[in-house]
Short mmCIF file of C-alpha atoms in Angstrom, two decimals:
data_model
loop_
_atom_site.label_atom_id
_atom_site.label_comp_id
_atom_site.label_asym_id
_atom_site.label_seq_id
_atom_site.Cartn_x
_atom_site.Cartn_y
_atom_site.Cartn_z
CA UNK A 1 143.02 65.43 81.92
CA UNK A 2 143.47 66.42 78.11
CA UNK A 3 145.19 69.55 76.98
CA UNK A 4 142.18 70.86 75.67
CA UNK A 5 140.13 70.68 79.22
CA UNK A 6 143.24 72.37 80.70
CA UNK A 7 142.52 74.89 78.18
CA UNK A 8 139.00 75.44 78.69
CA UNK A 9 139.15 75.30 82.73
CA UNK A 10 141.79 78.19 82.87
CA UNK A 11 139.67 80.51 80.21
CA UNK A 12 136.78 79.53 82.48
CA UNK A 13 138.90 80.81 85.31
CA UNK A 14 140.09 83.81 83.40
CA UNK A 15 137.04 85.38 82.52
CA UNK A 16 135.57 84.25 86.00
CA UNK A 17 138.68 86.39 87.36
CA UNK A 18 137.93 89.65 84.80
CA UNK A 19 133.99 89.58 85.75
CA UNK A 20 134.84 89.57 89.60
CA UNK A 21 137.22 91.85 89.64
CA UNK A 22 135.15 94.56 86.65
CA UNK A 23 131.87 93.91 89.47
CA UNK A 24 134.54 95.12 92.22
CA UNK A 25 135.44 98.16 90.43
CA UNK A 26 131.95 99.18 89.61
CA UNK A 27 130.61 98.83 92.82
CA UNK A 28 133.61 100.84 94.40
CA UNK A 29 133.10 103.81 91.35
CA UNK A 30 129.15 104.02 92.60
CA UNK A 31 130.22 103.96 96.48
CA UNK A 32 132.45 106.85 95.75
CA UNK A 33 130.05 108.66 93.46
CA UNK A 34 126.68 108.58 95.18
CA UNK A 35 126.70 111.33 97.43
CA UNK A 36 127.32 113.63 94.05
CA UNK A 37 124.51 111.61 92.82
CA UNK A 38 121.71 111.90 95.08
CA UNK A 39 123.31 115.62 95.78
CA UNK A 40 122.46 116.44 92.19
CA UNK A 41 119.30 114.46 92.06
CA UNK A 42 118.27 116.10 95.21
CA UNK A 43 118.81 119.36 93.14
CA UNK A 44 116.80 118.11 90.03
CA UNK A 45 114.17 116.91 91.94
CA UNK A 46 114.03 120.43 93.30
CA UNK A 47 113.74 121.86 90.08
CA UNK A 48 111.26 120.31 88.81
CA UNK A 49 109.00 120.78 91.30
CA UNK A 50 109.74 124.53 91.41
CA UNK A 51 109.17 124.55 87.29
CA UNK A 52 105.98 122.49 87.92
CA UNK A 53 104.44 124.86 90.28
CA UNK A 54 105.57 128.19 88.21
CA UNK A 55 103.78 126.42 85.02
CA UNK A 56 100.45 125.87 87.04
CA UNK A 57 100.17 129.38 88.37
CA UNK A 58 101.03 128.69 91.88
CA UNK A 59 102.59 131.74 93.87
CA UNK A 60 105.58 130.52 94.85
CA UNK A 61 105.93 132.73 97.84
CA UNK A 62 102.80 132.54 98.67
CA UNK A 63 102.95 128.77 98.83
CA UNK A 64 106.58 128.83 100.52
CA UNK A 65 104.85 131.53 103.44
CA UNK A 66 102.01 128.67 103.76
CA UNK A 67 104.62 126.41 104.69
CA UNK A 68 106.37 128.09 106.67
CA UNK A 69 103.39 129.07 109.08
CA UNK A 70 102.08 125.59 109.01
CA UNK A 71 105.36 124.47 110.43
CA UNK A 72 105.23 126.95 112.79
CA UNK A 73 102.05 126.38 113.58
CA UNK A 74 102.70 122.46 114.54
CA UNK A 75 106.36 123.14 115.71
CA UNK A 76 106.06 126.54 117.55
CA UNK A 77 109.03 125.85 119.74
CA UNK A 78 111.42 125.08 116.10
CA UNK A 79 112.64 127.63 113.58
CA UNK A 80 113.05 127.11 109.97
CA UNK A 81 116.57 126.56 108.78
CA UNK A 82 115.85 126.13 105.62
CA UNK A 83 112.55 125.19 103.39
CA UNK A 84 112.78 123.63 100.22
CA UNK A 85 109.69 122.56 97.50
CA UNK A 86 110.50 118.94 96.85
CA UNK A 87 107.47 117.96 95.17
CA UNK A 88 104.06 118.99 93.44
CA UNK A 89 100.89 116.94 92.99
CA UNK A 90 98.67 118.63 90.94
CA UNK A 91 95.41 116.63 89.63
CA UNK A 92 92.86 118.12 87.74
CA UNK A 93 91.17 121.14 89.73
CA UNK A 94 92.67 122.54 92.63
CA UNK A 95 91.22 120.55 95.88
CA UNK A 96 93.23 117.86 95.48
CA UNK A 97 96.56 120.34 94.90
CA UNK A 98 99.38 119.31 97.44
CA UNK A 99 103.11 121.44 97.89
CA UNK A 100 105.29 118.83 99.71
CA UNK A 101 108.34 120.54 101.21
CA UNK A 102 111.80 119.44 103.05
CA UNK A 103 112.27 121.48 106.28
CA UNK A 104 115.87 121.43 107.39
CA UNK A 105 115.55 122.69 111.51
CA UNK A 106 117.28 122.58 114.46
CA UNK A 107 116.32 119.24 115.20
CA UNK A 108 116.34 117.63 112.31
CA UNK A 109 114.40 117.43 108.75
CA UNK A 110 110.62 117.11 107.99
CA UNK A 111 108.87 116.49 105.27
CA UNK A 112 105.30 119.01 105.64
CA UNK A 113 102.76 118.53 102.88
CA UNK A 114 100.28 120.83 102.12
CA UNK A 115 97.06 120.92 101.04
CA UNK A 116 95.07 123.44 98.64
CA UNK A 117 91.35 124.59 98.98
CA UNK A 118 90.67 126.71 96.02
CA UNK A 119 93.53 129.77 97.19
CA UNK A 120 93.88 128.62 100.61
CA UNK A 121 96.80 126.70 101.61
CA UNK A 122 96.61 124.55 104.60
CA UNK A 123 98.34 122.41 106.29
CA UNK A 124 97.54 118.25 105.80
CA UNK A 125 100.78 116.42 107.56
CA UNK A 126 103.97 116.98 108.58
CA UNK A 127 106.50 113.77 108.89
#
């Protein structure tokens, strides 16, 4: 073995050393940030939705009382811990409108979608 392929194997070895150990300290910094991250994408996702539905003239309370007497209405013997707008889908007109909530309860959480018929809310599935 020349001098030279000494040379090359340990910078081989080297940098094979450096990219191991720099993929072992970014996976550990995203294992120990991700709850903060999908806590605060959680919260933007949130946002959004609540932004979207001001901007297209929906009633926020009116849509969050919807919800929460569809729930009750499939889940009588479960009370709402908390209920949270997660997501709107809002094509052209309003028949197609649907309010998708997160509904933290005693027994766990849902995911209830609803459905719009002109002003009427109703409920279409709860997961």
């Amino acid at each position: 073995m020349t001098t030279l392929e000494i040379v090359v194997i340990a910078v081989v070895v080297a940098f094979g050393l450096l990219a191991l150990g720099g993929a072992l300290l970014n996976r550990r910094r995203k294992e120990a940030s991700s709850p903060q991250f999908d806590a605060a994408l959680e919260r933007v996702n949130h946002d959004l939705a609540a932004a979207h539905a001001a901007d297209n003239g929906w009633e926020p309370t009116r849509v969050t009382e919807s919800a929460r007497r569809a729930f009750a209405e499939q889940r009588p013997d479960v009370s709402v811990q908390a209920l949270e707008l997660v997501q709107v889908i809002d094509p052209p007109g309003t028949d197609e409108d649907k309010a998708i909530f997160r509904v933290q309860s005693a027994d766990g959480v849902h995911r209830l979608t609803l459905g719009r018929h002109g002003d009427h809310w109703h409920f279409d599935r709860l997961d």
